[in-house]
Short mmCIF file of C-alpha atoms and ligand atoms in Angstrom, two decimals:
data_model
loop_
_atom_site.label_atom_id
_atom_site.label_comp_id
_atom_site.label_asym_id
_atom_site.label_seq_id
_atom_site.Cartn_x
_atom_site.Cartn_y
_atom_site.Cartn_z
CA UNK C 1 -65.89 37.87 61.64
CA UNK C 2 -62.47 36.72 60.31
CA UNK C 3 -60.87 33.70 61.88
CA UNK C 4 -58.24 36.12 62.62
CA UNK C 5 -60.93 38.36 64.41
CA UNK C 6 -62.51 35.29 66.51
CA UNK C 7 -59.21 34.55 67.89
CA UNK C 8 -58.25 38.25 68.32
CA UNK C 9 -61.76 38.58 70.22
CA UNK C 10 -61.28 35.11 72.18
CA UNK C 11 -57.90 36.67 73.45
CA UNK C 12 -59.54 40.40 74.08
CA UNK C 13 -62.13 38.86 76.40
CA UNK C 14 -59.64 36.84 78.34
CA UNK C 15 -57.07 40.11 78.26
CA UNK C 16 -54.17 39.62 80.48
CA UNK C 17 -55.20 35.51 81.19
CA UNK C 18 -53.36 32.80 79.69
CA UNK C 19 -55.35 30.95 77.71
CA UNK C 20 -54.74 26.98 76.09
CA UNK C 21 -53.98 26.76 72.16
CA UNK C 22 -56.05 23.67 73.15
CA UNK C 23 -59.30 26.00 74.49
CA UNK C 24 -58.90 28.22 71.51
CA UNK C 25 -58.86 25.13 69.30
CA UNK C 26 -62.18 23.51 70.86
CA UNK C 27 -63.71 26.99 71.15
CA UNK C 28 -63.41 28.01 68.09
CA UNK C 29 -62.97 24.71 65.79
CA UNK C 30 -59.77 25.56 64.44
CA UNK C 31 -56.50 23.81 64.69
CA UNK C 32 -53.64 24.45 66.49
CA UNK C 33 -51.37 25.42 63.08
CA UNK C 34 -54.21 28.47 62.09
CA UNK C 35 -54.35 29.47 65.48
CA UNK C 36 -50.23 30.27 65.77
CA UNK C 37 -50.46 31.58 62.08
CA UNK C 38 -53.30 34.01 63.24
CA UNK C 39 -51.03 35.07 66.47
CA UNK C 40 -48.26 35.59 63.99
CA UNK C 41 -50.13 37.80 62.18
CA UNK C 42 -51.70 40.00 65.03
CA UNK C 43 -48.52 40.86 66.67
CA UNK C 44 -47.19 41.94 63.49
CA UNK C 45 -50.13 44.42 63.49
CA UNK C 46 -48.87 45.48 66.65
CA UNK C 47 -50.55 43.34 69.23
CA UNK C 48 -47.80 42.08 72.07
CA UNK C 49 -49.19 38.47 72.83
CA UNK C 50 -47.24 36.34 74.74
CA UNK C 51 -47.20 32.08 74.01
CA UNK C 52 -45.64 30.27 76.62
CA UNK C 53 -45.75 26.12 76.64
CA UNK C 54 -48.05 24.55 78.64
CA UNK C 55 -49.07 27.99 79.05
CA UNK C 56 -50.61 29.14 75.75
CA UNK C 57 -51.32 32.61 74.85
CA UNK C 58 -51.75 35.66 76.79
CA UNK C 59 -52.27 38.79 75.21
CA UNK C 60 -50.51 41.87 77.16
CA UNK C 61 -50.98 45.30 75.18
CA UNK C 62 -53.47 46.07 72.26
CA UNK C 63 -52.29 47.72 68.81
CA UNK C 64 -51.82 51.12 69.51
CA UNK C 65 -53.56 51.84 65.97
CA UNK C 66 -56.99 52.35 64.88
CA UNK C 67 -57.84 48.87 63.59
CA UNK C 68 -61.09 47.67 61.96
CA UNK C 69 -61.03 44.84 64.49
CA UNK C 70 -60.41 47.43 67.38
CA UNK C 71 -63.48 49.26 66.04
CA UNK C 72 -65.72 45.90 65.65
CA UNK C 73 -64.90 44.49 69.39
CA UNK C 74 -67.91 44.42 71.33
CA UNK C 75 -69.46 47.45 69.01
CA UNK C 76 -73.48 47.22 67.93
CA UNK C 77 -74.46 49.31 65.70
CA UNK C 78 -76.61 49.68 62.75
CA UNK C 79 -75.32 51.83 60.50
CA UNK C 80 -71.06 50.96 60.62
CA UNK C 81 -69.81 47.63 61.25
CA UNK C 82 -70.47 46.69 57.64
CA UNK C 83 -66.74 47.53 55.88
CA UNK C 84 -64.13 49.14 57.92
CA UNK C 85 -60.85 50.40 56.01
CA UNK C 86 -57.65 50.93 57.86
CA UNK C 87 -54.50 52.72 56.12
CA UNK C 88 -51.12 53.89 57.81
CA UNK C 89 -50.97 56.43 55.20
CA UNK C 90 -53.37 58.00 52.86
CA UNK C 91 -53.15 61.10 50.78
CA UNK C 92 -57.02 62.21 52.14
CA UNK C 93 -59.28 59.55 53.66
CA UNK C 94 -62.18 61.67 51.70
CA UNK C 95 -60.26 61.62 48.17
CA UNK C 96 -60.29 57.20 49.33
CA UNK C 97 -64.01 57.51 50.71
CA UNK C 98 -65.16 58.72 47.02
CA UNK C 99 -63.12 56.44 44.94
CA UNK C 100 -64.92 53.36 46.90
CA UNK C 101 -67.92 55.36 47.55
CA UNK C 102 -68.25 55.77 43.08
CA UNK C 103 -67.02 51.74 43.19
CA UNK C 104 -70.24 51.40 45.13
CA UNK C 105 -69.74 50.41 48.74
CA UNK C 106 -72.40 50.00 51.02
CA UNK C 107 -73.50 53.39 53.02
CA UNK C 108 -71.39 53.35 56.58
CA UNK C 109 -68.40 51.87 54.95
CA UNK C 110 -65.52 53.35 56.99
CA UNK C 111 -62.25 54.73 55.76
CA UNK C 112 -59.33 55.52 58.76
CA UNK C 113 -55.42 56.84 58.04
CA UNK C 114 -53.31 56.84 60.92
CA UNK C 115 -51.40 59.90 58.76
CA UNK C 116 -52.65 61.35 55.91
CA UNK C 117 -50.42 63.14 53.32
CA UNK C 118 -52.69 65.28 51.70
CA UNK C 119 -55.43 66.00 54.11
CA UNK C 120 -57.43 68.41 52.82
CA UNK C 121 -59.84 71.37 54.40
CA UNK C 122 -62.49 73.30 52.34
CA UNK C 123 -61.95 75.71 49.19
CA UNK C 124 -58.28 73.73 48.83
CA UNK C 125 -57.09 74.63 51.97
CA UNK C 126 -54.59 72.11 53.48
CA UNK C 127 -55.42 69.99 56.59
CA UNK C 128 -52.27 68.90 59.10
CA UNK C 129 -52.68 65.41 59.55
CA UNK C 130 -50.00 63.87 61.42
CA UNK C 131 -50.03 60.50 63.35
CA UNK C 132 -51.97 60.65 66.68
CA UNK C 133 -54.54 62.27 65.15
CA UNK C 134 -58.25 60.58 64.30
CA UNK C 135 -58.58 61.24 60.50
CA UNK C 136 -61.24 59.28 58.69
CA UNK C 137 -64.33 59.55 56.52
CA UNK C 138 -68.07 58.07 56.46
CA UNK C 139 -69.43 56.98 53.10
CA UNK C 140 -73.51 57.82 53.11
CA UNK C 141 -76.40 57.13 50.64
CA UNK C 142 -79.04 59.37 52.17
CA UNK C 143 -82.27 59.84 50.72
CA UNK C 144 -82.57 63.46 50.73
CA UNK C 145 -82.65 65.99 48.63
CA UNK C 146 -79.00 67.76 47.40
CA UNK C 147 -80.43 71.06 48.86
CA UNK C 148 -80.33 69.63 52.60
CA UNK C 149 -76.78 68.00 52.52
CA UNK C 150 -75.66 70.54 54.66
CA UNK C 151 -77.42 68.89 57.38
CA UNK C 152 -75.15 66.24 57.55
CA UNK C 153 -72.48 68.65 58.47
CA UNK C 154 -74.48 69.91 61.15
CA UNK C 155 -75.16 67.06 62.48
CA UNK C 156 -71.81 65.74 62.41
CA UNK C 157 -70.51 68.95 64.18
CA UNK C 158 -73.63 67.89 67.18
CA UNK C 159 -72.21 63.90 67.27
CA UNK C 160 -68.29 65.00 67.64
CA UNK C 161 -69.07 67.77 70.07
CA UNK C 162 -71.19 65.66 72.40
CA UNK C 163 -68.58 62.77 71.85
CA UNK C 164 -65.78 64.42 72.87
CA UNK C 165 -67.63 66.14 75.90
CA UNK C 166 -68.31 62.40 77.18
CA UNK C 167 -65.08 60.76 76.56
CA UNK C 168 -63.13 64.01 78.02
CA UNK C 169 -65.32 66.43 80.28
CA UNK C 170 -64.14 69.26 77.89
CA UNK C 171 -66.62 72.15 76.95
CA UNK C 172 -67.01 71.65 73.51
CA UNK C 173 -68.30 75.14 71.11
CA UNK C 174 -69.54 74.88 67.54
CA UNK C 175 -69.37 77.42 65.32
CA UNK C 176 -70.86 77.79 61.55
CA UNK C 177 -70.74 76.08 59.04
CA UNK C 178 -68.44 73.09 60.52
CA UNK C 179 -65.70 74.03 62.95
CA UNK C 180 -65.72 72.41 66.44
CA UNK C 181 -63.51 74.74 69.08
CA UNK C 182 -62.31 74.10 72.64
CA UNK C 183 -61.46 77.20 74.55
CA UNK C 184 -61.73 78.81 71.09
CA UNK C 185 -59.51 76.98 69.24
CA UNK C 186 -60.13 74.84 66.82
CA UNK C 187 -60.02 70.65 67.61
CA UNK C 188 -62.05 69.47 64.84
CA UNK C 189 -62.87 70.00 61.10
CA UNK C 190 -65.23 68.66 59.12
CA UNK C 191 -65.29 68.43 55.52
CA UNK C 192 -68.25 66.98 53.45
CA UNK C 193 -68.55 66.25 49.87
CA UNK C 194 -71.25 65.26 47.93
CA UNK C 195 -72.13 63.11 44.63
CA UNK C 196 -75.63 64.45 43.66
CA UNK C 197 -77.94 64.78 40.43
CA UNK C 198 -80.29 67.30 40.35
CA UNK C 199 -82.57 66.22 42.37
CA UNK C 200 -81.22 63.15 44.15
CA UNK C 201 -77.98 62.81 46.20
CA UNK C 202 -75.82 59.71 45.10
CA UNK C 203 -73.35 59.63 47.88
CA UNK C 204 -71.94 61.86 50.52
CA UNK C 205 -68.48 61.40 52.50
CA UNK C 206 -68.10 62.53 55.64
CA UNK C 207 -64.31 63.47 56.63
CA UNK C 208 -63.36 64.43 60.23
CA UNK C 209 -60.54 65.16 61.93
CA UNK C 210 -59.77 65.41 65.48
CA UNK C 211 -56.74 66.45 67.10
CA UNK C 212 -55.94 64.37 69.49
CA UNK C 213 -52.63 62.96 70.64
CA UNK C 214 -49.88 64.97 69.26
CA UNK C 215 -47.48 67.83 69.83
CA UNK C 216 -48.29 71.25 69.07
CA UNK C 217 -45.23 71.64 67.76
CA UNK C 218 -46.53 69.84 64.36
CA UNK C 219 -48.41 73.18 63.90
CA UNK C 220 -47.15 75.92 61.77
CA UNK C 221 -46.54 79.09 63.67
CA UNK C 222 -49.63 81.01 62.87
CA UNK C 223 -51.94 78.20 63.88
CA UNK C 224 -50.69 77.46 67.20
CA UNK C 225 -53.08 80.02 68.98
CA UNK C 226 -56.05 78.91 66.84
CA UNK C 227 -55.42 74.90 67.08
CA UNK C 228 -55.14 72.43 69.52
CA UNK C 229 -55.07 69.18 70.55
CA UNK C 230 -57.13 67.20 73.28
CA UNK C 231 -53.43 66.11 74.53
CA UNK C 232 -52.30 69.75 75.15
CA UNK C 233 -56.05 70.58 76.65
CA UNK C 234 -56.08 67.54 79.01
CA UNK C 235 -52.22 67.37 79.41
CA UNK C 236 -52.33 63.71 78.83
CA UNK C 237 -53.12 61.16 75.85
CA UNK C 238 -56.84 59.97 75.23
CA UNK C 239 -57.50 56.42 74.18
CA UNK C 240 -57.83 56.94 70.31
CA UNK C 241 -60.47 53.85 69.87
CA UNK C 242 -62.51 54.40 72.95
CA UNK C 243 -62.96 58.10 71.51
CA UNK C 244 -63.63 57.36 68.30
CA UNK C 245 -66.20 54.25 68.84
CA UNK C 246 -68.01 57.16 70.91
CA UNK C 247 -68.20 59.54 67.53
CA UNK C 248 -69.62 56.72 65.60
CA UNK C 249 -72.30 56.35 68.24
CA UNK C 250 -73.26 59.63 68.86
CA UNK C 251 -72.78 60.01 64.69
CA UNK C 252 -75.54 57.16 64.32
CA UNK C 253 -77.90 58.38 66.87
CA UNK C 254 -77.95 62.51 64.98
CA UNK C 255 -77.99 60.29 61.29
CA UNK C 256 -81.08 58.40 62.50
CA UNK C 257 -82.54 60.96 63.88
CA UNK C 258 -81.95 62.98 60.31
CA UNK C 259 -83.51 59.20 58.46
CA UNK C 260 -86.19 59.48 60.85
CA UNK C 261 -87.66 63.25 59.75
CA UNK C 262 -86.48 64.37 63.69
CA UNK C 263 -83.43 66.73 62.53
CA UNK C 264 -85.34 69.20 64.65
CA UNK C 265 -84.11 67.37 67.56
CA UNK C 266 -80.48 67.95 65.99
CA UNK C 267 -81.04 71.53 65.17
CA UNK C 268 -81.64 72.51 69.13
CA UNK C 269 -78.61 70.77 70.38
CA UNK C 270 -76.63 71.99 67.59
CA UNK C 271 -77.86 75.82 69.41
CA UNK C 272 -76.83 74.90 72.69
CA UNK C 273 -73.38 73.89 71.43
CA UNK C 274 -73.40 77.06 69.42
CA UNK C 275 -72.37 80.44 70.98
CA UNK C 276 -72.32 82.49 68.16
CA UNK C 277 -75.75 83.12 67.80
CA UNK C 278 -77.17 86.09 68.82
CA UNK C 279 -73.95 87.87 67.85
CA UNK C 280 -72.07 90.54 65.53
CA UNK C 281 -70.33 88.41 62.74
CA UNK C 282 -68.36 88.86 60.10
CA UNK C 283 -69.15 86.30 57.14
CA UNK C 284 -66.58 85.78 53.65
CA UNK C 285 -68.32 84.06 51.33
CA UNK C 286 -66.33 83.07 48.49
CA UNK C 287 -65.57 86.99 47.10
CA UNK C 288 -68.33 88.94 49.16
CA UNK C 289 -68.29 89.94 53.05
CA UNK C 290 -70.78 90.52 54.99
CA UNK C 291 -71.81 91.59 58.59
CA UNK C 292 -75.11 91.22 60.60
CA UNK C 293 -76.63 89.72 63.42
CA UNK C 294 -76.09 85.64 63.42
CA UNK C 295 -79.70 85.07 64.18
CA UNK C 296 -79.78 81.14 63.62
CA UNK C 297 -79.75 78.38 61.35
CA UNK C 298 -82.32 76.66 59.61
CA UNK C 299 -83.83 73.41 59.00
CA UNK C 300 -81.20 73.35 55.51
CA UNK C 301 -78.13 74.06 57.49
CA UNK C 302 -77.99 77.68 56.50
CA UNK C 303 -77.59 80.65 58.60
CA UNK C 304 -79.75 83.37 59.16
CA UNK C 305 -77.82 86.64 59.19
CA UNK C 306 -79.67 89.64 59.97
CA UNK C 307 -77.90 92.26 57.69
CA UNK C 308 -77.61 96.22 59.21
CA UNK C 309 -80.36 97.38 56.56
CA UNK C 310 -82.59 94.79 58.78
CA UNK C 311 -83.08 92.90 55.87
CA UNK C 312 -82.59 89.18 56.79
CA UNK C 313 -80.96 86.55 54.55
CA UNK C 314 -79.71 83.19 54.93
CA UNK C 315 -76.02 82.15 54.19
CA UNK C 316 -75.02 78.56 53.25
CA UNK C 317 -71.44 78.78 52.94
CA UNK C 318 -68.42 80.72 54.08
CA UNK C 319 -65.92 81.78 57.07
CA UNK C 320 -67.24 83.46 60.17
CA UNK C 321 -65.35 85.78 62.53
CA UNK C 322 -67.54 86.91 65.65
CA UNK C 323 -66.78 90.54 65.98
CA UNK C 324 -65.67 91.78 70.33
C1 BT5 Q 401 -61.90 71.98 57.68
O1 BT5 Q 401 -61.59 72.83 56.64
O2 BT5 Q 401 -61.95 72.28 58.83
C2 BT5 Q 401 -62.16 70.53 57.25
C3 BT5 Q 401 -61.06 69.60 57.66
C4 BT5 Q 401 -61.44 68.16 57.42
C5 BT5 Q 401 -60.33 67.20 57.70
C6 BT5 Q 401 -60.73 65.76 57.54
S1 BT5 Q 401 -59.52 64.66 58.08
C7 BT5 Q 401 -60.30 63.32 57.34
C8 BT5 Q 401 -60.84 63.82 56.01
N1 BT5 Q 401 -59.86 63.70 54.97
C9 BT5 Q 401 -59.48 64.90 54.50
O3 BT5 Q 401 -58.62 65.07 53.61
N2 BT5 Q 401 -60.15 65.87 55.14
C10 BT5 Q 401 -61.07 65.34 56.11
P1 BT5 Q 401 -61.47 74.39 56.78
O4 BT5 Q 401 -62.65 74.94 57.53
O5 BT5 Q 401 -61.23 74.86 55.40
O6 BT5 Q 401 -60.20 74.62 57.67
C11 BT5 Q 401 -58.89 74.49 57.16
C12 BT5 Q 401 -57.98 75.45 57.91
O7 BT5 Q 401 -57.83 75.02 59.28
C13 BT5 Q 401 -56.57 75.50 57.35
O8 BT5 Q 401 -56.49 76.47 56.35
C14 BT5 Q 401 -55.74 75.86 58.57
O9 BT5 Q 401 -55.81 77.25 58.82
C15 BT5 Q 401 -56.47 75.18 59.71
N3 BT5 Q 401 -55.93 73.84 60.02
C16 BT5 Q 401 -55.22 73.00 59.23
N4 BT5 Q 401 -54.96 71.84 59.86
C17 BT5 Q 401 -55.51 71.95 61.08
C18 BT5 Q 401 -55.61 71.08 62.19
N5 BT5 Q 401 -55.12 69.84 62.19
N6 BT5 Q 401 -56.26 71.54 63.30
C19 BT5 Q 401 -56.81 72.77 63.33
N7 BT5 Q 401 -56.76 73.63 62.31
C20 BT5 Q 401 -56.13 73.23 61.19
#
């Protein structure tokens, strides 16, 4: 922790209470000129902290961004924690995650944007990333093999859904490969990309994006009846870091799980959350469509489509429509 941190943390715990430059000093063993250079420095981040004489310092409202020090209060947890990266603006937190991810940073390194310029879905396809939003990507050295990477999308798709179904009481659906609906429409993506060698995965970021506190109005036209926001579902604004320390938790919990050979576990909560299966779908995959059955998925992530000539055959990519 930062000295900046410990006296961010001293003031956190003592939220709304004046507290002594004098107790911070003796607390923390630092004198009175770093403490008021520190102060200077968090407001300018955005924290409103009042310093009265006699008095001392009271902090009143918390940055309204997500900060790394936001994310590290009173947070335990095993795999994040470690390196926590915080932009205003990025062109894609994933297109960051890789650069530092090549440059070698440890796995559960953390990149956040409050915007992103350039956010980015899969095959090219653009990603709206205003402010308000949660936009930010995982950097992971798994030991598995390239041919079950897929699983970390799944599971992913398993730790937002149950995350946001705590933190809001919304009904969250998945549907395959990685899109995470409310009422149909779609509140999260996820977008994974890997680093691997034949037969040994090198790194793989995690990006994820979650609607949550802006105006539809930021939408295009055609996506306003297939997006949405937690802000328009709940009619009012959701606490950005409370939401998004729950998605690292329930993230770490479906990881370990994965580390720990019990994806199986993952794989049956990622079916309740799922209400596609055991219906008609419609599947593009890159050039080629096809319909069937969506039977399930299996222990790589694929899905098991069961094709009108009976025959059945697993998909790992592509773009599902269920079919009325
Ligand atoms: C995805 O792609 O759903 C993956 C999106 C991943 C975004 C995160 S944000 C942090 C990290 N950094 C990045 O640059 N990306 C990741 P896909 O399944 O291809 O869906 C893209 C399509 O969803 C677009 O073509 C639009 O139709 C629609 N779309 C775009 N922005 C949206 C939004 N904010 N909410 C809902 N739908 C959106």
């Amino acid at each position: 922790v930062s000295t900046k941190e410990a006296i961010l943390f001293f003031l956190k715990d003592n939220f709304g209470n004046f507290i002594s430059g004098e107790e911070i000093s003796r607390s923390l063993s630092l004198s009175r000129t770093a403490i008021w250079k520190n102060i200077q420095s968090l407001k300018k981040e955005g924290y409103q902290i009042e310093a009265i004489p006699k008095l001392g310092y009271r902090l009143i409202k918390v940055s309204n961004e997500l900060l790394a020090s936001e994310i590290r209060y009173k947070f335990k947890t095993g795999l994040f924690n470690k390196e926590i990266y915080h932009f205003n603006k990025v062109s894609s937190t994933n297109n960051v995650a890789r650069a530092y991810a090549a440059d070698g940073v440890l796995e559960g390194t953390l990149i956040i944007a409050e915007e992103q310029i350039k956010g980015k879905g899969r095959l090219g396809r653009k990603w709206i990333s205003p402010s308000g939003g949660i936009w930010f990507s995982i950097i992971l050295r798994p030991e598995i093999s390239p041919i079950d990477a897929s699983k970390i999308t799944i599971l992913t798709g398993v730790a937002v859904a149950k995350a946001i179904e705590i933190e809001t009481g919304l009904k969250v659906q998945l549907k395959w490969p990685n899109d995470v609906l409310i009422d149909g429409k779609k509140v999260v993506g996820i977008l994974s990309e890997m680093s691997a060698e034949a037969d040994k995965v090198n790194f793989v970021v995690v990006g994820l994006g979650i609607n949550v506190n802006f105006d539809m109005k930021v939408f295009p036209e055609e996506l306003r009846d297939k997006a949405t926001t937690l802000k328009k579902l709940l009619g009012i604004e959701v606490d950005r870091v409370i939401l998004f320390k729950t998605v690292l938790k329930e993230f770490e919990k479906a990881y370990f799980s994965l580390k720990e050979g019990d994806f199986k576990k993952v794989l049956s909560e990622w079916r309740n959350l799922c209400e596609m299966l055991g219906k008609r779908v419609k599947i593009l995959a890159l050039d080629k469509e096809m319909e069937g059955e969506a039977l399930d998925i299996d222990e790589h992530g694929g899905l098991l489509l069961r094709l009108p000539s009976g025959e059945i055959r697993t998909v790992y990519s592509g773009d599902v429509t269920i079919k009325k």
